[in-house]
Each structure stands twice: as structure tokens, then as C-alpha cells.
Amino acid sequence: MKNFMSRSIALFTAMLMSVSAASINIFADDEDDYPEDTMIDEIFDDDMSDTDENSGETSNSDDNTSNSDENVDAIEEQEGVIGSTERTRVTTPANRIRVTSDLKPTLNLGSTYQIKYKLYPARSDDYVTYRSINPSVAMVDDDGLVSVVGIGSAVIKIKTSKGLTASVKINVPDPYAQGGSNKKVTKISPISDNITLRQGSSVTLSYILYPLGAYDEVSFRSEDTSIATVDSNGVITGVSDGITDIVLSTSSGKKAACSVSVYSEYFKGIDVSKWQGDINWKKVSASGIDFAMIRSSFGSTDVDIKLKQNVKGCEKYDIPYGFYHYTYARSVSEAKKEARFFLKTIRKYSPEYPVVLDIEESFYNSMSRKEVTNIITAFMEELENAGYFAMIYSGAKFLTDNTYIEQLTAYDIWVACWGDEERLISNYDYHYGMWQYSSTGKVKGIDGEVDLNYAFKDYPQRIHSNGLNNL
């Protein structure tokens, strides 16, 4: 039995993950199944039945300030909204999803498989996200392409923007079960090289053995158990603030490591622009929001028409705020020009959160990583030289595919990856200080949906102590 389990380590991991209470926050099928500390779209909407919210009262004019003093600002002609290319904004959500490809395919090691589905009604412009329950067996990308990397079974969860789900169960037979030659392990690689984990929460560390189909017993060890522990099944638990390595070792001596960052404190935030309309900041403050990121500008000439109104609301109700600028720069010179315009736009304010470059336009996909990285660096240098705490915002895929992110370690990252912590870990392998985890949040005081974020650092303290941002 022991030999069978060692030969089927990926299958063992899949079985463990299906029953492990420590990992249930990763696999819950719907929002009601998530424990308290799991991030869901309406985490801030704790009482939508509040009588004051539904009384039809007219908002205080101080809360929804008139735009009359903003007529001098440029009229917007471009989208320029944060997260606009992370996922398409949904106007007709799906009310049903049906998988049209095989629901239980049996696949071979090293093969790929395309998941196909249909959304109803047919006019729906909804999108779906994919997540593998056991990436040690089968990984899935944002387009639903499954890559088989291990022996055993894995479930691929498919989810619409409103939470409708479907599943595909992948089965990968052991090619050596009938007496074939066993492959010797030449390498072990964790699915993610970097994991950020909340104190007290857990995640299972998945890995791949190379060549595909090779097997061996794998052990785990934490370099500092005061920061994070790991059990014999690879379940990592955050203990206290700090960074440590989890070392993976095969019985044949192959090793790899995964860096784990544990945090105990986090702050709940939103990001807003003209698209949120007139915001009742009094209600936003009462809802438990810790900070707001406000769009100030985009391009080299355009100012968000709600900038002054949103800043006034935040300042009146003591909501710390930061700014972001949506860029269209195609060169270093254009990046510097936009950065100077951004600085001019916010020069009268003293934000307690970072000032952010939002870079995500699709045309960057046709540019080289060097060009995009140079544009980002030029923009950041302008902000820092002016005495601001500079940050970069973009989607996980954009940062991974379009930049030399290892050259951007001097700057904090605000990463967009909509879903839960498991999806973030699966899609993003680098540092970050803020995470935009939803575009469909509900917050009192805001009509419609709003982006939700977590900040994992006390930015006001850092900014004040360093005398940045005009503070």
C-alpha cells in the first residue's frame, strides 16, 4: 500500500484535498460554504436590508457633492477605468452554464484538453474563470486549456461572474500500473514559487515531478515554524508575520523551495471613478471600508470628473485614500509626460495611500517586455522623484506575460486577480502589497458594483513616517 501511494503521489494529494478541513476555503462550491476569512464578492455588504438604505431618503448634499466646481476639468472620451481589461464588464449575466465538452475525460500524461461551455441566455456577455482543485495533476489557464502534469484525478471548477458553477473531472491513469518502466525523478517544482498567506489560514502546496509521470515520496519542511508550519501532506499554515521558505524534498534527494509570506493585518478597500456615479461616502465609511483608491486621471490630458467630489467625501468621513492614473503611454517619453500630468492633477492633495500607475491596455501585448518595463520604470521614477509612494497596478497575467517583473521589485504591486486566494496563487508568482480580488462587490453608499481590494501593509503609517505624498 505504501508503494502504491508513493507511486501515485498526485492522486494522494487529490484525495487529501477533497477531505482536508484545512483546505476547505479553497474548494467551497458556493459563497455559503466559505468560512469567515474567505474573500467573497459581497464581503462588505453585511446588511443590505438596512432600513435607512432602502428608505428612499435623499442623500445629504455634503455626501453627494455637486459637480458644479468641476466644469473646468476635461471631458472624458476614453474608458481608462481600472480593471477594464482584467475581465469584460458584464451587462447580461448568465443564468445557466452548460459544459459541452466531456464532463469526465480520461487523459494521458503530458496531454492538453480544451474545456468548452455554453452560457444562457445566448445574448449573455458573461465570462467564466477556471480553477483546478488539484494542479499537481491538471493545471488550467484562463482560457480553459487543461495541461495534464501528474497521475490521479483533478476537478476543474468553472464559475461565472455571478457565481454559477460547473465542473469537469479529469482522470489520469498511471501509465506504469501495467508493469511499464518507472521514470526516475530529475526535478521537483512547486506550482507556485511564492505564496502569501493570512495568519491562521492554510493552503496545500502542490508540486510537479519531472519528467511527467515520475514518482517519489515527497517530504516538506519549514525553515521557520514560528512564521509558517507545514505538515507531512504539504498543508501550510500561517503562524505569524514574516517570510520563510518551505523546502520540498524527494527521497532521491531532489529539492525545491517555496517562499511563504504571512500577514496578520489587512485592510479592506475599494477603487472608484466616475463610473460609480455620486457616492454616499458617509454610508461607505459606516460599511467598514478602510481605504479608497480614486482615479484621478488618464492619458496626458484627461481628469476624472468625480475626482474632487470623491476626495472631498473621503476627507469628510476620514477614509484614507490614494490615487491611480490610467496610462496609454507607448514610449518612455510619453510615460514621463503622463506622469507629470498625474502629479499636476493631484498636487493639491495629501493621499495616505500610494499613487498608482494603472497599466493594462491590450496594445502592450504587441510590445516587448523590455519596452513595457521601461515605460513602467520611467513613470515610477517621475513619481518617486516628486516625493510620492509609487505603486504599479495591473492584472496578474499582464504582469507575468508583459513585463520583466523581477526588475520591478523596488516598487509595490497592486495585482488584479478576481477570485479566491487559490486562484491568485495559481496565477501570480511575485510580490504584491495590494490585491484586487473582485469587480462585482456591493458596498453601501454605492449604486451598482464596485471593485474590492485588500491591502496587506499599513500604508498610512509608512507614508507618514517617510514624509511622502505631501504629508
Coordinates of C-alpha atoms in Angstrom, one line a residue:
M1 CA 0.0 0.0 0.0
K2 CA 2.8 2.4 0.9
N3 CA 4.5 1.7 -2.5
F4 CA 1.2 2.3 -4.3
M5 CA 0.7 5.6 -2.5
S6 CA 4.2 6.8 -3.3
R7 CA 3.8 5.9 -6.9
S8 CA 0.5 7.9 -7.1
I9 CA 1.5 10.9 -5.1
A10 CA -0.6 13.2 -7.2
L11 CA -3.6 11.0 -6.6
F12 CA -2.9 11.0 -2.9
T13 CA -2.8 14.8 -2.9
A14 CA -6.1 15.0 -4.7
M15 CA -7.7 12.7 -2.1
L16 CA -6.3 14.7 0.7
M17 CA -7.5 18.0 -0.7
S18 CA -11.0 16.6 -1.1
V19 CA -11.3 15.9 2.6
S20 CA -8.9 18.3 4.3
A21 CA -10.7 20.7 6.6
A22 CA -7.6 22.9 6.4
S23 CA -8.1 23.4 2.7
I24 CA -11.8 23.8 2.6
N25 CA -11.5 27.5 2.0
I26 CA -10.1 26.8 -1.4
F27 CA -12.8 24.4 -2.7
A28 CA -16.1 25.7 -1.5
D29 CA -18.7 25.5 -4.3
D30 CA -20.7 28.5 -3.3
E31 CA -20.5 31.5 -1.1
D32 CA -22.4 30.0 1.8
D33 CA -19.7 27.2 2.1
Y34 CA -16.9 29.6 2.7
P35 CA -15.5 30.1 6.2
E36 CA -15.4 33.6 7.7
D37 CA -12.0 34.6 6.5
T38 CA -12.6 33.7 2.8
M39 CA -12.9 36.6 0.4
I40 CA -16.1 36.8 -1.5
D41 CA -17.7 39.5 -3.7
E42 CA -20.1 40.9 -1.1
I43 CA -17.9 40.7 2.0
F44 CA -18.6 44.4 2.8
D45 CA -22.3 44.2 2.2
D46 CA -23.2 43.0 5.6
D47 CA -26.7 44.3 5.8
M48 CA -28.3 45.3 2.6
S49 CA -31.8 45.3 4.2
D50 CA -30.9 48.3 6.4
T51 CA -34.0 50.5 6.6
D52 CA -32.0 53.7 6.1
E53 CA -30.5 52.2 2.9
N54 CA -33.9 51.4 1.4
S55 CA -35.9 54.3 2.8
G56 CA -35.7 56.3 -0.3
E57 CA -34.2 59.2 1.6
T58 CA -32.4 61.9 -0.3
S59 CA -28.7 61.9 0.3
N60 CA -27.2 64.9 2.2
S61 CA -25.8 67.3 -0.3
D62 CA -22.5 67.2 1.6
D63 CA -22.3 63.5 0.9
N64 CA -23.0 63.7 -2.8
T65 CA -21.3 66.9 -3.7
S66 CA -22.4 68.7 -6.8
N67 CA -20.1 68.6 -9.9
S68 CA -20.5 72.4 -10.5
D69 CA -17.0 73.1 -9.5
E70 CA -15.6 70.5 -11.9
N71 CA -16.6 72.0 -15.2
V72 CA -13.1 73.1 -15.9
D73 CA -11.9 69.5 -16.0
A74 CA -11.5 67.8 -19.3
I75 CA -14.5 65.8 -20.6
E76 CA -13.6 62.1 -20.8
E77 CA -13.6 60.4 -24.1
Q78 CA -11.8 57.2 -23.3
E79 CA -12.6 54.3 -21.0
G80 CA -9.5 54.4 -18.8
V81 CA -11.1 52.5 -15.9
I82 CA -9.1 50.2 -13.6
G83 CA -9.6 46.6 -14.3
S84 CA -11.2 47.2 -17.7
T85 CA -9.0 44.6 -19.4
E86 CA -8.8 42.1 -16.5
R87 CA -12.3 41.0 -17.4
T88 CA -15.0 42.4 -19.6
R89 CA -17.7 44.3 -17.7
V90 CA -20.8 42.2 -17.7
T91 CA -24.1 43.7 -18.9
T92 CA -26.1 40.5 -19.3
P93 CA -25.1 37.9 -16.6
A94 CA -25.6 34.2 -17.4
N95 CA -28.4 32.4 -15.6
R96 CA -27.2 29.0 -16.7
I97 CA -23.9 27.4 -17.7
R98 CA -23.6 24.1 -19.6
V99 CA -20.3 22.2 -20.3
T100 CA -20.4 21.0 -23.9
S101 CA -17.1 19.1 -23.8
D102 CA -16.7 15.8 -21.9
L103 CA -17.5 16.1 -18.2
K104 CA -15.3 13.2 -17.2
P105 CA -12.5 12.9 -19.7
T106 CA -9.7 10.4 -19.2
L107 CA -6.4 12.0 -20.3
N108 CA -2.8 10.9 -20.8
L109 CA 0.2 12.4 -19.1
G110 CA 1.5 15.4 -21.0
S111 CA -1.7 15.9 -23.0
T112 CA -3.9 19.0 -23.1
Y113 CA -7.6 19.3 -23.2
Q114 CA -9.9 22.3 -24.1
I115 CA -12.9 22.8 -21.9
K116 CA -15.9 24.1 -23.8
Y117 CA -19.2 25.5 -22.5
K118 CA -22.3 27.5 -23.4
L119 CA -23.9 30.3 -21.4
Y120 CA -27.6 31.1 -21.4
P121 CA -29.3 33.3 -22.4
A122 CA -27.5 33.3 -25.7
R123 CA -27.1 37.0 -25.6
S124 CA -25.1 36.9 -22.3
D125 CA -21.8 38.6 -22.4
D126 CA -20.7 37.0 -19.1
Y127 CA -17.3 35.5 -18.6
V128 CA -16.0 32.5 -16.6
T129 CA -13.0 31.8 -14.5
Y130 CA -11.3 28.4 -14.1
R131 CA -9.6 26.8 -11.2
S132 CA -8.0 23.4 -10.7
I133 CA -8.7 21.6 -7.4
N134 CA -5.5 19.6 -7.8
P135 CA -3.0 21.4 -10.0
S136 CA -0.4 18.6 -9.3
V137 CA -2.5 16.5 -11.7
A138 CA -4.0 19.0 -14.0
M139 CA -3.5 22.8 -14.4
V140 CA -5.8 25.1 -16.3
D141 CA -5.2 28.5 -17.8
D142 CA -7.6 31.5 -18.1
D143 CA -8.9 30.2 -21.5
G144 CA -9.9 26.8 -20.1
L145 CA -6.9 24.9 -21.6
V146 CA -6.1 22.0 -19.3
S147 CA -2.5 20.7 -19.1
V148 CA -2.0 17.2 -17.6
V149 CA 1.1 17.1 -15.4
G150 CA 0.5 14.2 -12.9
I151 CA -1.2 10.9 -12.2
G152 CA -4.6 10.8 -10.4
S153 CA -7.7 12.9 -10.6
A154 CA -8.5 16.6 -10.6
V155 CA -11.6 18.7 -10.7
I156 CA -11.7 21.8 -12.8
K157 CA -14.2 24.4 -11.4
I158 CA -15.8 26.8 -13.8
K159 CA -17.5 29.9 -12.4
T160 CA -19.4 32.8 -13.9
S161 CA -19.1 36.4 -12.7
K162 CA -22.3 35.9 -10.6
G163 CA -21.2 32.6 -9.0
L164 CA -22.9 29.9 -11.2
T165 CA -20.6 26.9 -11.3
A166 CA -19.9 23.8 -13.3
S167 CA -17.2 21.1 -13.0
V168 CA -15.1 18.8 -15.2
K169 CA -13.5 15.8 -13.6
I170 CA -10.1 14.9 -15.1
N171 CA -8.8 11.3 -14.7
V172 CA -5.2 10.5 -15.5
P173 CA -4.3 6.8 -15.3
D174 CA -0.9 5.6 -14.1
P175 CA 1.0 4.5 -17.3
Y176 CA 3.2 2.2 -15.2
A177 CA 0.4 0.3 -13.5
Q178 CA 0.6 -2.5 -16.0
G179 CA 4.3 -3.1 -15.4
G180 CA 5.8 -0.3 -17.5
S181 CA 9.2 1.2 -16.7
N182 CA 9.3 3.7 -13.9
K183 CA 10.8 7.1 -14.6
K184 CA 13.5 8.5 -12.3
V185 CA 12.7 11.9 -10.8
T186 CA 15.1 14.6 -12.2
K187 CA 13.3 17.6 -10.7
I188 CA 10.6 18.7 -8.3
S189 CA 8.9 22.1 -8.8
P190 CA 6.3 23.7 -6.7
I191 CA 3.2 25.0 -8.6
S192 CA 3.9 28.4 -7.1
D193 CA 7.3 29.8 -6.0
N194 CA 5.7 32.5 -3.8
I195 CA 2.6 32.2 -1.6
T196 CA 1.1 35.0 0.5
L197 CA -1.0 33.6 3.4
R198 CA -3.1 35.1 6.1
Q199 CA -2.2 34.3 9.7
G200 CA -4.3 31.2 10.8
S201 CA -5.3 30.2 7.2
S202 CA -4.0 27.2 5.3
V203 CA -3.2 26.2 1.8
T204 CA -2.0 22.9 0.3
L205 CA 1.4 23.2 -1.5
S206 CA 1.1 21.4 -4.9
Y207 CA 4.0 20.4 -7.0
I208 CA 5.1 18.7 -10.2
L209 CA 7.6 15.9 -10.5
Y210 CA 9.7 15.8 -13.7
P211 CA 9.8 14.1 -16.1
L212 CA 6.0 13.9 -16.1
G213 CA 4.9 10.6 -14.8
A214 CA 7.9 10.1 -12.5
Y215 CA 7.1 9.4 -8.9
D216 CA 8.8 9.6 -5.5
E217 CA 7.9 10.2 -1.9
V218 CA 8.0 13.9 -1.0
S219 CA 8.6 15.5 2.4
F220 CA 8.1 19.1 3.5
R221 CA 9.9 21.3 5.9
S222 CA 9.5 24.9 7.1
E223 CA 12.7 26.9 7.6
D224 CA 11.0 28.9 10.4
T225 CA 8.0 27.3 12.1
S226 CA 7.3 30.5 14.1
I227 CA 6.2 32.1 10.8
A228 CA 4.6 29.1 9.0
T229 CA 4.2 25.4 9.6
V230 CA 3.8 22.6 7.1
D231 CA 2.6 19.1 7.7
S232 CA 3.5 15.8 6.0
N233 CA 0.9 16.3 3.4
G234 CA 2.1 19.8 2.3
V235 CA -0.6 21.8 4.1
I236 CA 1.0 25.2 5.0
T237 CA -0.5 27.2 7.9
G238 CA 0.4 30.8 8.6
V239 CA 1.5 31.4 12.2
S240 CA 2.8 35.0 12.4
D241 CA 4.0 37.9 10.3
G242 CA 7.1 37.3 8.3
I243 CA 8.7 35.4 5.3
T244 CA 10.1 31.9 5.3
D245 CA 10.8 29.0 2.9
I246 CA 9.0 25.7 2.7
V247 CA 11.5 23.1 1.4
L248 CA 10.3 20.2 -0.7
S249 CA 12.5 17.1 -0.8
T250 CA 12.2 13.8 -2.7
S251 CA 13.5 10.6 -1.2
S252 CA 16.1 10.6 -4.0
G253 CA 17.5 13.9 -2.9
K254 CA 15.9 16.4 -5.3
K255 CA 14.9 19.7 -3.6
A256 CA 13.0 22.9 -4.3
A257 CA 11.7 25.7 -2.2
C258 CA 8.6 27.9 -2.0
S259 CA 8.7 31.3 -0.3
V260 CA 5.8 31.9 2.1
S261 CA 4.8 35.4 3.3
V262 CA 2.4 35.5 6.3
Y263 CA 0.5 38.6 7.3
S264 CA -1.8 39.2 10.3
E265 CA -3.2 42.6 9.4
Y266 CA -5.1 43.6 6.3
F267 CA -7.3 46.5 5.2
K268 CA -10.5 46.4 3.2
G269 CA -10.7 48.9 0.3
I270 CA -12.5 49.9 -2.9
D271 CA -11.4 51.7 -6.1
V272 CA -13.7 54.2 -7.7
S273 CA -14.0 56.5 -10.7
K274 CA -16.8 58.4 -12.5
W275 CA -18.3 55.0 -13.2
Q276 CA -19.5 54.7 -9.6
G277 CA -21.5 57.9 -10.0
D278 CA -22.4 60.0 -7.0
I279 CA -21.1 58.1 -3.9
N280 CA -22.6 58.5 -0.5
W281 CA -19.3 58.5 1.4
K282 CA -21.0 58.6 4.8
K283 CA -22.5 55.2 4.1
V284 CA -19.3 53.9 2.6
S285 CA -17.5 54.9 5.8
A286 CA -20.1 53.2 8.0
S287 CA -19.9 50.0 5.9
G288 CA -16.4 49.2 7.2
I289 CA -14.2 50.3 4.3
D290 CA -10.7 51.1 5.4
F291 CA -9.5 52.9 2.3
A292 CA -10.3 54.0 -1.2
M293 CA -8.3 54.3 -4.4
I294 CA -9.6 57.1 -6.5
R295 CA -9.0 57.5 -10.2
S296 CA -7.5 61.0 -10.8
S297 CA -6.7 61.0 -14.5
F298 CA -6.0 59.1 -17.6
G299 CA -3.8 59.7 -20.6
S300 CA -2.0 63.0 -20.8
T301 CA -4.9 65.5 -20.6
D302 CA -8.0 63.9 -19.0
V303 CA -9.1 64.3 -15.4
D304 CA -11.8 62.1 -13.9
I305 CA -14.9 64.3 -13.5
K306 CA -15.6 62.8 -10.0
L307 CA -12.1 63.4 -8.6
K308 CA -12.8 66.4 -6.5
Q309 CA -16.1 65.0 -5.3
N310 CA -14.6 61.7 -4.3
V311 CA -11.7 63.3 -2.5
K312 CA -14.0 65.6 -0.6
G313 CA -16.1 62.7 0.5
C314 CA -13.2 60.7 1.7
E315 CA -11.7 63.6 3.6
K316 CA -15.0 64.5 5.3
Y317 CA -15.5 61.0 6.6
D318 CA -11.9 60.2 7.4
I319 CA -11.4 57.5 4.7
P320 CA -7.7 57.3 3.8
Y321 CA -7.3 57.4 0.0
G322 CA -4.8 57.0 -2.8
F323 CA -4.9 57.8 -6.5
Y324 CA -4.4 55.9 -9.7
H325 CA -3.7 57.1 -13.2
Y326 CA -4.7 55.0 -16.3
T327 CA -1.9 55.1 -18.9
Y328 CA -1.9 55.0 -22.7
A329 CA 1.8 55.7 -22.9
R330 CA 3.6 53.9 -25.7
S331 CA 7.1 55.2 -25.0
V332 CA 9.3 56.3 -22.2
S333 CA 8.8 60.0 -23.2
E334 CA 5.0 59.6 -23.2
A335 CA 5.2 57.8 -19.8
K336 CA 7.1 60.7 -18.3
K337 CA 4.6 63.2 -19.9
E338 CA 1.7 61.3 -18.4
A339 CA 3.4 61.0 -15.0
R340 CA 3.9 64.8 -14.9
F341 CA 0.3 65.3 -15.8
F342 CA -0.7 62.9 -13.0
L343 CA 1.4 64.7 -10.5
K344 CA 0.0 68.1 -11.5
T345 CA -3.6 66.7 -11.1
I346 CA -3.0 65.5 -7.5
R347 CA -0.6 68.2 -6.3
K348 CA -3.1 69.8 -4.0
Y349 CA -3.9 66.6 -2.1
S350 CA -2.1 64.6 0.5
P351 CA -3.1 60.9 0.0
E352 CA -2.3 58.4 2.7
Y353 CA -2.2 55.5 0.2
P354 CA 0.1 55.1 -2.8
V355 CA -0.2 56.9 -6.1
V356 CA -0.5 54.3 -8.7
L357 CA 0.3 53.7 -12.4
D358 CA -2.6 51.6 -13.9
I359 CA -1.2 49.8 -17.0
E360 CA -3.3 47.3 -18.8
E361 CA -4.2 48.4 -22.3
S362 CA -4.2 45.5 -24.9
F363 CA -1.8 47.2 -27.2
Y364 CA 1.0 46.4 -24.7
N365 CA 0.7 42.8 -25.7
S366 CA 2.3 43.6 -29.0
M367 CA 5.2 45.4 -27.4
S368 CA 8.3 43.7 -26.0
R369 CA 8.7 43.1 -22.2
K370 CA 11.7 45.5 -22.2
E371 CA 9.6 48.3 -23.8
V372 CA 6.8 47.8 -21.3
T373 CA 9.1 47.5 -18.3
N374 CA 10.9 50.7 -19.4
I375 CA 7.6 52.6 -19.6
I376 CA 6.7 51.5 -16.1
T377 CA 10.1 52.3 -14.7
A378 CA 10.1 55.8 -16.2
F379 CA 6.7 56.5 -14.8
M380 CA 7.7 55.3 -11.4
E381 CA 10.8 57.3 -11.3
E382 CA 8.9 60.5 -12.0
L383 CA 6.5 59.8 -9.1
E384 CA 9.3 58.9 -6.7
N385 CA 11.4 61.8 -7.6
A386 CA 8.5 64.1 -6.7
G387 CA 8.3 62.6 -3.2
Y388 CA 5.4 60.1 -3.6
F389 CA 5.0 56.5 -2.6
A390 CA 4.7 54.9 -6.1
M391 CA 2.8 51.7 -6.9
I392 CA 2.1 49.6 -10.1
Y393 CA -1.4 48.2 -10.8
S394 CA -2.2 45.6 -13.4
G395 CA -3.7 42.1 -13.9
A396 CA -1.7 39.0 -12.8
K397 CA -1.5 37.8 -16.4
F398 CA -0.3 41.2 -17.7
L399 CA 2.4 41.5 -15.1
T400 CA 3.6 37.9 -15.8
D401 CA 3.4 38.0 -19.6
N402 CA 4.2 41.6 -20.5
T403 CA 6.9 42.8 -18.0
Y404 CA 10.3 41.8 -16.6
I405 CA 8.7 41.9 -13.1
E406 CA 11.9 40.9 -11.4
Q407 CA 13.2 44.3 -12.5
L408 CA 10.3 45.9 -10.7
T409 CA 10.9 44.6 -7.2
A410 CA 11.7 48.1 -5.9
Y411 CA 8.0 49.0 -6.3
D412 CA 4.9 47.8 -4.6
I413 CA 2.5 45.9 -6.8
W414 CA -1.3 46.1 -6.7
V415 CA -2.3 43.0 -8.5
A416 CA -5.7 42.3 -10.0
C417 CA -6.8 38.6 -10.0
W418 CA -10.5 38.1 -9.5
G419 CA -11.4 35.1 -7.3
D420 CA -10.1 33.5 -4.2
E421 CA -6.6 33.1 -2.8
E422 CA -6.1 29.8 -4.6
R423 CA -6.7 31.4 -7.9
L424 CA -4.2 34.2 -7.1
I425 CA -1.6 31.7 -6.0
S426 CA -2.1 29.8 -9.3
N427 CA -1.9 32.8 -11.5
Y428 CA 0.7 35.1 -9.9
D429 CA 4.1 34.2 -8.6
Y430 CA 5.5 37.5 -7.5
H431 CA 5.4 40.2 -4.7
Y432 CA 2.4 42.4 -4.1
G433 CA 1.1 44.8 -1.4
M434 CA -2.5 45.1 -2.5
W435 CA -4.9 42.6 -4.2
Q436 CA -8.0 43.5 -6.2
Y437 CA -10.0 40.3 -5.8
S438 CA -13.4 41.2 -7.2
S439 CA -15.1 43.6 -9.6
T440 CA -18.6 42.8 -8.5
G441 CA -18.6 43.9 -4.9
K442 CA -21.6 45.6 -3.1
V443 CA -20.9 48.4 -0.7
K444 CA -23.5 50.6 1.0
G445 CA -23.4 54.1 -0.5
I446 CA -22.5 53.0 -4.0
D447 CA -25.1 52.1 -6.6
G448 CA -24.2 49.1 -8.6
E449 CA -21.0 47.1 -8.4
V450 CA -17.5 48.2 -7.3
D451 CA -14.0 46.7 -7.2
L452 CA -12.9 45.2 -3.9
N453 CA -9.4 45.2 -2.6
Y454 CA -7.2 44.1 0.2
A455 CA -4.1 46.0 1.4
F456 CA -1.6 43.9 3.3
K457 CA 0.6 46.8 4.6
D458 CA -0.2 49.8 6.8
Y459 CA 0.4 52.3 4.0
P460 CA -0.6 55.4 6.0
Q461 CA 2.0 54.6 8.7
R462 CA 4.7 54.0 6.1
I463 CA 3.9 57.1 4.1
H464 CA 3.6 59.4 7.1
S465 CA 6.9 58.1 8.7
N466 CA 8.8 58.7 5.5
G467 CA 7.3 62.1 4.8
L468 CA 5.9 61.2 1.4
N469 CA 2.8 62.3 -0.5
N470 CA 2.9 65.9 0.9
L471 CA 2.5 64.5 4.4

